[in-house]
PDB file of C-alpha atoms in Angstrom:
ATOM      1  CA  ASP I  20     -18.962 -19.281  21.812  1.00 68.00           C
ATOM      2  CA  GLY I  21     -18.331 -18.277  18.223  1.00 75.00           C
ATOM      3  CA  GLY I  22     -14.856 -17.275  17.247  1.00 93.00           C
ATOM      4  CA  ILE I  23     -11.659 -18.023  15.408  1.00 97.00           C
ATOM      5  CA  THR I  24      -9.193 -20.638  16.544  1.00 96.00           C
ATOM      6  CA  GLN I  25      -5.603 -20.476  15.398  1.00 97.00           C
ATOM      7  CA  SER I  26      -3.063 -23.185  16.042  1.00 96.00           C
ATOM      8  CA  PRO I  27      -0.372 -23.641  17.022  1.00 96.00           C
ATOM      9  CA  LYS I  28       0.117 -20.569  19.183  1.00 95.00           C
ATOM     10  CA  TYR I  29       3.894 -20.865  18.937  1.00 95.00           C
ATOM     11  CA  LEU I  30       5.845 -22.629  16.237  1.00 94.00           C
ATOM     12  CA  PHE I  31       9.542 -23.056  15.610  1.00 93.00           C
ATOM     13  CA  ARG I  32      10.856 -23.999  12.229  1.00 90.00           C
ATOM     14  CA  LYS I  33      14.216 -24.758  10.759  1.00 90.00           C
ATOM     15  CA  GLU I  34      15.221 -22.946   7.627  1.00 88.00           C
ATOM     16  CA  GLY I  35      14.071 -24.747   4.508  1.00 87.00           C
ATOM     17  CA  GLN I  36      11.001 -26.313   6.113  1.00 91.00           C
ATOM     18  CA  ASN I  37       7.417 -25.623   5.159  1.00 93.00           C
ATOM     19  CA  VAL I  38       4.954 -25.086   7.995  1.00 95.00           C
ATOM     20  CA  THR I  39       1.180 -24.862   8.005  1.00 97.00           C
ATOM     21  CA  LEU I  40      -0.779 -22.607  10.335  1.00 97.00           C
ATOM     22  CA  SER I  41      -4.336 -23.620  11.068  1.00 98.00           C
ATOM     23  CA  CYS I  42      -7.311 -21.254  11.163  1.00 98.00           C
ATOM     24  CA  GLU I  43     -10.840 -22.425  11.948  1.00 98.00           C
ATOM     25  CA  GLN I  44     -13.943 -20.265  12.438  1.00 97.00           C
ATOM     26  CA  ASN I  45     -17.452 -21.110  13.603  1.00 96.00           C
ATOM     27  CA  LEU I  46     -18.948 -17.706  12.871  1.00 95.00           C
ATOM     28  CA  ASN I  47     -20.430 -18.754   9.526  1.00 94.00           C
ATOM     29  CA  HIS I  48     -18.434 -15.975   7.900  1.00 94.00           C
ATOM     30  CA  ASP I  49     -17.856 -16.167   4.164  1.00 93.00           C
ATOM     31  CA  ALA I  50     -14.643 -14.155   4.011  1.00 95.00           C
ATOM     32  CA  MET I  51     -11.366 -15.073   5.682  1.00 97.00           C
ATOM     33  CA  TYR I  52      -8.035 -13.299   5.750  1.00 97.00           C
ATOM     34  CA  TRP I  53      -4.419 -13.881   6.753  1.00 98.00           C
ATOM     35  CA  TYR I  54      -2.299 -11.010   8.046  1.00 97.00           C
ATOM     36  CA  ARG I  55       1.282 -10.735   9.146  1.00 96.00           C
ATOM     37  CA  GLN I  56       2.430  -8.420  11.928  1.00 93.00           C
ATOM     38  CA  ASP I  57       6.048  -7.369  12.337  1.00 92.00           C
ATOM     39  CA  PRO I  58       7.435  -5.044  15.031  1.00 86.00           C
ATOM     40  CA  GLY I  59       6.871  -1.403  14.149  1.00 83.00           C
ATOM     41  CA  GLN I  60       4.673  -2.250  11.203  1.00 86.00           C
ATOM     42  CA  GLY I  61       0.977  -2.417  10.656  1.00 87.00           C
ATOM     43  CA  LEU I  62      -0.878  -5.568   9.743  1.00 93.00           C
ATOM     44  CA  ARG I  63      -0.140  -6.599   6.180  1.00 95.00           C
ATOM     45  CA  LEU I  64      -2.486  -8.763   4.124  1.00 96.00           C
ATOM     46  CA  ILE I  65      -1.062 -12.059   2.859  1.00 97.00           C
ATOM     47  CA  TYR I  66      -4.051 -13.843   1.309  1.00 97.00           C
ATOM     48  CA  TYR I  67      -7.799 -13.635   1.483  1.00 96.00           C
ATOM     49  CA  SER I  68     -10.774 -15.721   0.467  1.00 96.00           C
ATOM     50  CA  GLN I  69     -14.269 -14.408  -0.157  1.00 94.00           C
ATOM     51  CA  ILE I  70     -15.821 -17.805  -0.796  1.00 93.00           C
ATOM     52  CA  VAL I  71     -15.026 -21.503  -0.628  1.00 95.00           C
ATOM     53  CA  ASN I  72     -12.610 -22.777  -3.291  1.00 95.00           C
ATOM     54  CA  ASP I  73     -11.514 -19.263  -4.185  1.00 95.00           C
ATOM     55  CA  PHE I  74      -8.754 -17.048  -2.813  1.00 97.00           C
ATOM     56  CA  GLN I  75      -6.715 -14.025  -3.865  1.00 97.00           C
ATOM     57  CA  LYS I  76      -3.234 -12.747  -3.141  1.00 97.00           C
ATOM     58  CA  GLY I  77      -2.844  -9.853  -0.768  1.00 96.00           C
ATOM     59  CA  ASP I  78       0.000  -7.368  -0.596  1.00 94.00           C
ATOM     60  CA  ILE I  79       2.721  -9.800   0.525  1.00 96.00           C
ATOM     61  CA  ALA I  80       1.737 -13.240  -0.861  1.00 97.00           C
ATOM     62  CA  GLU I  81       5.188 -14.326  -2.036  1.00 96.00           C
ATOM     63  CA  GLY I  82       6.396 -17.402  -0.180  1.00 96.00           C
ATOM     64  CA  TYR I  83       2.952 -18.277   1.153  1.00 97.00           C
ATOM     65  CA  SER I  84       0.123 -20.527   0.002  1.00 97.00           C
ATOM     66  CA  VAL I  85      -3.441 -21.117   1.165  1.00 98.00           C
ATOM     67  CA  SER I  86      -6.431 -23.326   0.524  1.00 97.00           C
ATOM     68  CA  ARG I  87     -10.139 -22.896   1.196  1.00 97.00           C
ATOM     69  CA  GLU I  88     -11.789 -26.288   0.859  1.00 97.00           C
ATOM     70  CA  LYS I  89     -14.296 -25.649   3.632  1.00 96.00           C
ATOM     71  CA  LYS I  90     -16.060 -22.491   4.727  1.00 96.00           C
ATOM     72  CA  GLU I  91     -14.777 -22.936   8.270  1.00 97.00           C
ATOM     73  CA  SER I  92     -11.120 -23.477   7.459  1.00 98.00           C
ATOM     74  CA  PHE I  93      -8.405 -21.343   5.855  1.00 98.00           C
ATOM     75  CA  PRO I  94      -4.928 -22.808   6.500  1.00 98.00           C
ATOM     76  CA  LEU I  95      -1.786 -20.872   5.622  1.00 98.00           C
ATOM     77  CA  THR I  96       1.417 -22.591   4.527  1.00 97.00           C
ATOM     78  CA  VAL I  97       4.658 -20.714   4.988  1.00 96.00           C
ATOM     79  CA  THR I  98       7.000 -22.160   2.430  1.00 94.00           C
ATOM     80  CA  SER I  99      10.780 -22.243   2.298  1.00 89.00           C
ATOM     81  CA  ALA I 100      10.541 -19.555  -0.380  1.00 88.00           C
ATOM     82  CA  GLN I 101       9.501 -16.990   2.235  1.00 89.00           C
ATOM     83  CA  LYS I 102      12.737 -15.131   2.962  1.00 89.00           C
ATOM     84  CA  ASN I 103      11.844 -13.706   6.345  1.00 91.00           C
ATOM     85  CA  PRO I 104       9.106 -15.854   7.869  1.00 93.00           C
ATOM     86  CA  THR I 105       9.640 -15.001  11.542  1.00 95.00           C
ATOM     87  CA  ALA I 106       6.536 -13.008  12.471  1.00 95.00           C
ATOM     88  CA  PHE I 107       3.183 -12.993  14.231  1.00 94.00           C
ATOM     89  CA  TYR I 108       0.436 -14.325  11.963  1.00 97.00           C
ATOM     90  CA  LEU I 109      -3.201 -13.375  12.379  1.00 97.00           C
ATOM     91  CA  CYS I 110      -6.213 -14.988  10.806  1.00 98.00           C
ATOM     92  CA  ALA I 111      -9.465 -13.039  10.556  1.00 97.00           C
ATOM     93  CA  SER I 112     -12.946 -13.369   9.164  1.00 96.00           C
ATOM     94  CA  THR I 113     -15.814 -11.070   8.394  1.00 93.00           C
ATOM     95  CA  SER I 114     -19.464 -11.336   7.535  1.00 87.00           C
ATOM     96  CA  GLY I 115     -19.197  -9.130   4.485  1.00 79.00           C
ATOM     97  CA  GLY I 116     -21.715  -6.529   3.401  1.00 81.00           C
ATOM     98  CA  ASP I 117     -21.567  -3.234   5.262  1.00 78.00           C
ATOM     99  CA  GLY I 118     -19.677  -4.974   8.050  1.00 80.00           C
ATOM    100  CA  ALA I 119     -16.915  -6.235   5.806  1.00 82.00           C
ATOM    101  CA  ASN I 120     -14.221  -4.121   7.422  1.00 86.00           C
ATOM    102  CA  VAL I 121     -15.133  -5.208  10.937  1.00 91.00           C
ATOM    103  CA  LEU I 122     -12.783  -8.144  11.229  1.00 94.00           C
ATOM    104  CA  THR I 123     -12.891 -10.804  13.886  1.00 95.00           C
ATOM    105  CA  PHE I 124      -9.371 -11.981  14.606  1.00 96.00           C
ATOM    106  CA  GLY I 125      -7.930 -15.131  16.069  1.00 97.00           C
ATOM    107  CA  ALA I 126      -5.360 -14.985  18.865  1.00 95.00           C
ATOM    108  CA  GLY I 127      -2.485 -15.388  16.418  1.00 96.00           C
ATOM    109  CA  SER I 128       0.392 -17.768  15.777  1.00 96.00           C
ATOM    110  CA  ARG I 129       3.971 -16.746  16.409  1.00 95.00           C
ATOM    111  CA  LEU I 130       6.403 -18.380  14.004  1.00 95.00           C
ATOM    112  CA  THR I 131      10.115 -18.353  14.718  1.00 94.00           C
ATOM    113  CA  VAL I 132      12.666 -19.623  12.246  1.00 91.00           C
ATOM    114  CA  LEU I 133      15.767 -21.009  13.904  1.00 86.00           C
TER     115      LEU I 133
ATOM    116  CA  ASP Q   9       4.720   4.091   1.191  1.00 71.00           C
ATOM    117  CA  GLN Q  10       2.849   4.185   4.491  1.00 81.00           C
ATOM    118  CA  GLN Q  11      -0.631   5.420   3.605  1.00 92.00           C
ATOM    119  CA  VAL Q  12      -1.858   5.312   7.201  1.00 95.00           C
ATOM    120  CA  LYS Q  13       0.473   6.758   9.791  1.00 95.00           C
ATOM    121  CA  GLN Q  14       0.424   6.691  13.538  1.00 96.00           C
ATOM    122  CA  ASN Q  15       3.367   8.885  14.397  1.00 92.00           C
ATOM    123  CA  SER Q  16       3.347   8.257  18.133  1.00 95.00           C
ATOM    124  CA  PRO Q  17       4.576   4.737  18.871  1.00 94.00           C
ATOM    125  CA  SER Q  18       3.619   5.077  22.519  1.00 96.00           C
ATOM    126  CA  LEU Q  19       1.567   7.212  24.872  1.00 97.00           C
ATOM    127  CA  SER Q  20       1.323   7.266  28.650  1.00 98.00           C
ATOM    128  CA  VAL Q  21      -1.728   8.727  30.372  1.00 98.00           C
ATOM    129  CA  GLN Q  22      -2.830   8.880  33.969  1.00 98.00           C
ATOM    130  CA  GLU Q  23      -5.975   7.005  34.970  1.00 98.00           C
ATOM    131  CA  GLY Q  24      -9.046   9.212  34.730  1.00 98.00           C
ATOM    132  CA  ARG Q  25      -7.514  11.591  32.207  1.00 98.00           C
ATOM    133  CA  ILE Q  26      -8.187  11.800  28.477  1.00 98.00           C
ATOM    134  CA  SER Q  27      -6.182   9.689  26.027  1.00 98.00           C
ATOM    135  CA  ILE Q  28      -5.867  11.062  22.501  1.00 98.00           C
ATOM    136  CA  LEU Q  29      -4.494   8.789  19.811  1.00 98.00           C
ATOM    137  CA  ASN Q  30      -3.797  10.292  16.415  1.00 98.00           C
ATOM    138  CA  CYS Q  31      -3.771   8.915  12.906  1.00 98.00           C
ATOM    139  CA  ASP Q  32      -2.950  10.569   9.576  1.00 97.00           C
ATOM    140  CA  TYR Q  33      -3.580   9.256   6.108  1.00 97.00           C
ATOM    141  CA  THR Q  34      -2.436  10.219   2.652  1.00 96.00           C
ATOM    142  CA  ASN Q  35      -4.891   8.474   0.314  1.00 94.00           C
ATOM    143  CA  SER Q  36      -7.830  10.765  -0.442  1.00 93.00           C
ATOM    144  CA  MET Q  37      -9.822   7.740  -1.617  1.00 93.00           C
ATOM    145  CA  PHE Q  38     -10.155   6.430   1.923  1.00 94.00           C
ATOM    146  CA  ASP Q  39     -13.799   6.629   2.910  1.00 92.00           C
ATOM    147  CA  TYR Q  40     -14.175   4.519   6.024  1.00 94.00           C
ATOM    148  CA  PHE Q  41     -12.011   4.444   9.113  1.00 96.00           C
ATOM    149  CA  LEU Q  42     -11.750   2.081  12.036  1.00 96.00           C
ATOM    150  CA  TRP Q  43      -9.874   1.667  15.289  1.00 98.00           C
ATOM    151  CA  TYR Q  44      -8.817  -1.715  16.582  1.00 97.00           C
ATOM    152  CA  LYS Q  45      -7.439  -2.499  20.035  1.00 97.00           C
ATOM    153  CA  LYS Q  46      -4.901  -5.241  20.655  1.00 95.00           C
ATOM    154  CA  TYR Q  47      -3.719  -6.816  23.895  1.00 94.00           C
ATOM    155  CA  PRO Q  48      -0.423  -8.765  23.963  1.00 89.00           C
ATOM    156  CA  ALA Q  49      -0.611 -12.278  22.519  1.00 84.00           C
ATOM    157  CA  GLU Q  50      -4.165 -11.694  21.335  1.00 89.00           C
ATOM    158  CA  GLY Q  51      -5.719 -10.698  18.050  1.00 92.00           C
ATOM    159  CA  PRO Q  52      -7.016  -7.155  17.549  1.00 95.00           C
ATOM    160  CA  THR Q  53     -10.640  -6.411  18.360  1.00 96.00           C
ATOM    161  CA  PHE Q  54     -12.811  -3.832  16.654  1.00 96.00           C
ATOM    162  CA  LEU Q  55     -13.385  -0.714  18.731  1.00 97.00           C
ATOM    163  CA  ILE Q  56     -15.133   1.998  16.755  1.00 97.00           C
ATOM    164  CA  SER Q  57     -15.525   3.232  13.196  1.00 96.00           C
ATOM    165  CA  ILE Q  58     -16.474   6.353  11.281  1.00 96.00           C
ATOM    166  CA  SER Q  59     -17.625   7.025   7.755  1.00 94.00           C
ATOM    167  CA  SER Q  60     -16.324  10.002   5.810  1.00 93.00           C
ATOM    168  CA  ILE Q  61     -19.788  11.569   5.783  1.00 93.00           C
ATOM    169  CA  LYS Q  62     -19.449  12.161   9.524  1.00 95.00           C
ATOM    170  CA  ASP Q  63     -16.930  14.087  11.562  1.00 95.00           C
ATOM    171  CA  LYS Q  64     -17.604  12.426  14.886  1.00 97.00           C
ATOM    172  CA  ASN Q  65     -18.770   9.089  16.209  1.00 97.00           C
ATOM    173  CA  GLU Q  66     -19.195   8.280  19.862  1.00 97.00           C
ATOM    174  CA  ASP Q  67     -19.530   4.993  21.724  1.00 97.00           C
ATOM    175  CA  GLY Q  68     -19.426   5.248  25.477  1.00 97.00           C
ATOM    176  CA  ARG Q  69     -15.988   6.408  26.575  1.00 98.00           C
ATOM    177  CA  PHE Q  70     -14.658   6.254  23.017  1.00 98.00           C
ATOM    178  CA  THR Q  71     -15.065   9.015  20.433  1.00 98.00           C
ATOM    179  CA  VAL Q  72     -13.485   9.169  17.012  1.00 98.00           C
ATOM    180  CA  PHE Q  73     -13.089  12.500  15.219  1.00 98.00           C
ATOM    181  CA  LEU Q  74     -12.451  12.802  11.497  1.00 98.00           C
ATOM    182  CA  ASN Q  75     -11.005  15.873   9.769  1.00 97.00           C
ATOM    183  CA  LYS Q  76     -11.139  15.058   6.068  1.00 95.00           C
ATOM    184  CA  SER Q  77      -9.506  18.258   4.896  1.00 95.00           C
ATOM    185  CA  ALA Q  78      -6.506  17.544   7.099  1.00 97.00           C
ATOM    186  CA  LYS Q  79      -6.647  13.787   6.427  1.00 97.00           C
ATOM    187  CA  HIS Q  80      -6.518  13.250  10.151  1.00 97.00           C
ATOM    188  CA  LEU Q  81      -8.475  11.245  12.655  1.00 97.00           C
ATOM    189  CA  SER Q  82      -8.173  10.844  16.366  1.00 98.00           C
ATOM    190  CA  LEU Q  83      -9.499   8.522  19.034  1.00 98.00           C
ATOM    191  CA  HIS Q  84     -10.411  10.034  22.399  1.00 98.00           C
ATOM    192  CA  ILE Q  85     -10.825   7.854  25.464  1.00 98.00           C
ATOM    193  CA  VAL Q  86     -12.453   9.574  28.426  1.00 98.00           C
ATOM    194  CA  PRO Q  87     -11.883   8.729  31.198  1.00 98.00           C
ATOM    195  CA  SER Q  88      -8.920   6.452  30.627  1.00 98.00           C
ATOM    196  CA  GLN Q  89      -8.816   3.237  32.616  1.00 98.00           C
ATOM    197  CA  PRO Q  90      -5.961   0.772  33.269  1.00 96.00           C
ATOM    198  CA  GLY Q  91      -7.791  -1.830  31.156  1.00 96.00           C
ATOM    199  CA  ASP Q  92      -7.411   0.497  28.179  1.00 98.00           C
ATOM    200  CA  SER Q  93      -3.670  -0.220  28.145  1.00 98.00           C
ATOM    201  CA  ALA Q  94      -3.136  -1.868  24.771  1.00 97.00           C
ATOM    202  CA  VAL Q  95      -1.910  -1.195  21.257  1.00 96.00           C
ATOM    203  CA  TYR Q  96      -4.365   0.763  19.130  1.00 97.00           C
ATOM    204  CA  PHE Q  97      -4.372   0.397  15.359  1.00 97.00           C
ATOM    205  CA  CYS Q  98      -5.957   2.882  13.029  1.00 97.00           C
ATOM    206  CA  ALA Q  99      -7.233   1.430   9.743  1.00 96.00           C
ATOM    207  CA  ALA Q 100      -8.689   2.924   6.585  1.00 95.00           C
ATOM    208  CA  SER Q 101     -10.503   1.662   3.523  1.00 94.00           C
ATOM    209  CA  PRO Q 102     -11.883   3.182   0.314  1.00 92.00           C
ATOM    210  CA  LEU Q 103     -14.948   1.007   0.814  1.00 84.00           C
ATOM    211  CA  ARG Q 104     -17.361   0.795   3.697  1.00 82.00           C
ATOM    212  CA  GLY Q 105     -18.345  -2.737   2.853  1.00 80.00           C
ATOM    213  CA  GLY Q 106     -17.924  -5.634   0.450  1.00 78.00           C
ATOM    214  CA  THR Q 107     -14.417  -6.696   1.329  1.00 84.00           C
ATOM    215  CA  ALA Q 108     -11.731  -6.004   3.896  1.00 84.00           C
ATOM    216  CA  SER Q 109      -9.028  -6.626   1.314  1.00 85.00           C
ATOM    217  CA  LYS Q 110      -8.619  -2.874   0.794  1.00 87.00           C
ATOM    218  CA  LEU Q 111      -8.126  -2.179   4.496  1.00 92.00           C
ATOM    219  CA  THR Q 112      -4.822  -0.473   5.319  1.00 94.00           C
ATOM    220  CA  PHE Q 113      -3.535  -0.522   8.876  1.00 95.00           C
ATOM    221  CA  GLY Q 114      -1.337   1.961  10.675  1.00 96.00           C
ATOM    222  CA  THR Q 115       1.684   0.888  12.703  1.00 95.00           C
ATOM    223  CA  GLY Q 116      -0.073   1.163  16.049  1.00 96.00           C
ATOM    224  CA  THR Q 117       0.240   3.265  19.207  1.00 97.00           C
ATOM    225  CA  ARG Q 118       0.906   1.594  22.530  1.00 97.00           C
ATOM    226  CA  LEU Q 119      -1.209   3.232  25.228  1.00 98.00           C
ATOM    227  CA  GLN Q 120      -0.285   2.804  28.848  1.00 98.00           C
ATOM    228  CA  VAL Q 121      -2.707   4.032  31.461  1.00 98.00           C
ATOM    229  CA  THR Q 122      -0.989   4.545  34.777  1.00 96.00           C
ATOM    230  CA  LEU Q 123      -2.519   4.624  38.230  1.00 91.00           C
TER     231      LEU Q 123
END
């Protein structure tokens, strides 16, 4: 079945450590996105990539980095510069065109900083 | 500045009755609206959408109404079922297609359908 796989599902990190969240899709989608969800807030866009080897900052990119070396993969690194990294992270992809806003999401990764 | 607002954090409805989830927006440039449904520990899934050229879109038990002059949309679920219990996010974009990078999400409404 086609879909998006995020790993790990749960991750604990000590302050000052970088962590990388994996996102893989087999939907042949060109565009991929990373969102952050906090309690009582909507999904906020961290980074997005419309094509391989290219990505743009979203609304809350500070303290995060991404790469897009393959169409299927869009990993997110949460760096020590991110002041409040504890959150639920969602990766999504879309086919673009008229369906660009119809996102397919992964199951999410919950990051907790100890 | 919250451009998409869902003022009811939670809603409880009896099975079989109508659920009405509301969403207000402030940006007059928004042209395309969507509803996503999210179960705990899962990612959201697309439910239904509406373009600003329409005032209603229906898909089975789900109907979305758009009132552009009031900058208000609502999602009606009839009849409500226990499996509809989830968090519902309203989202809006100035573009129908091209990119989802302009999509703005509301804060969500938790719907509980009781027996």
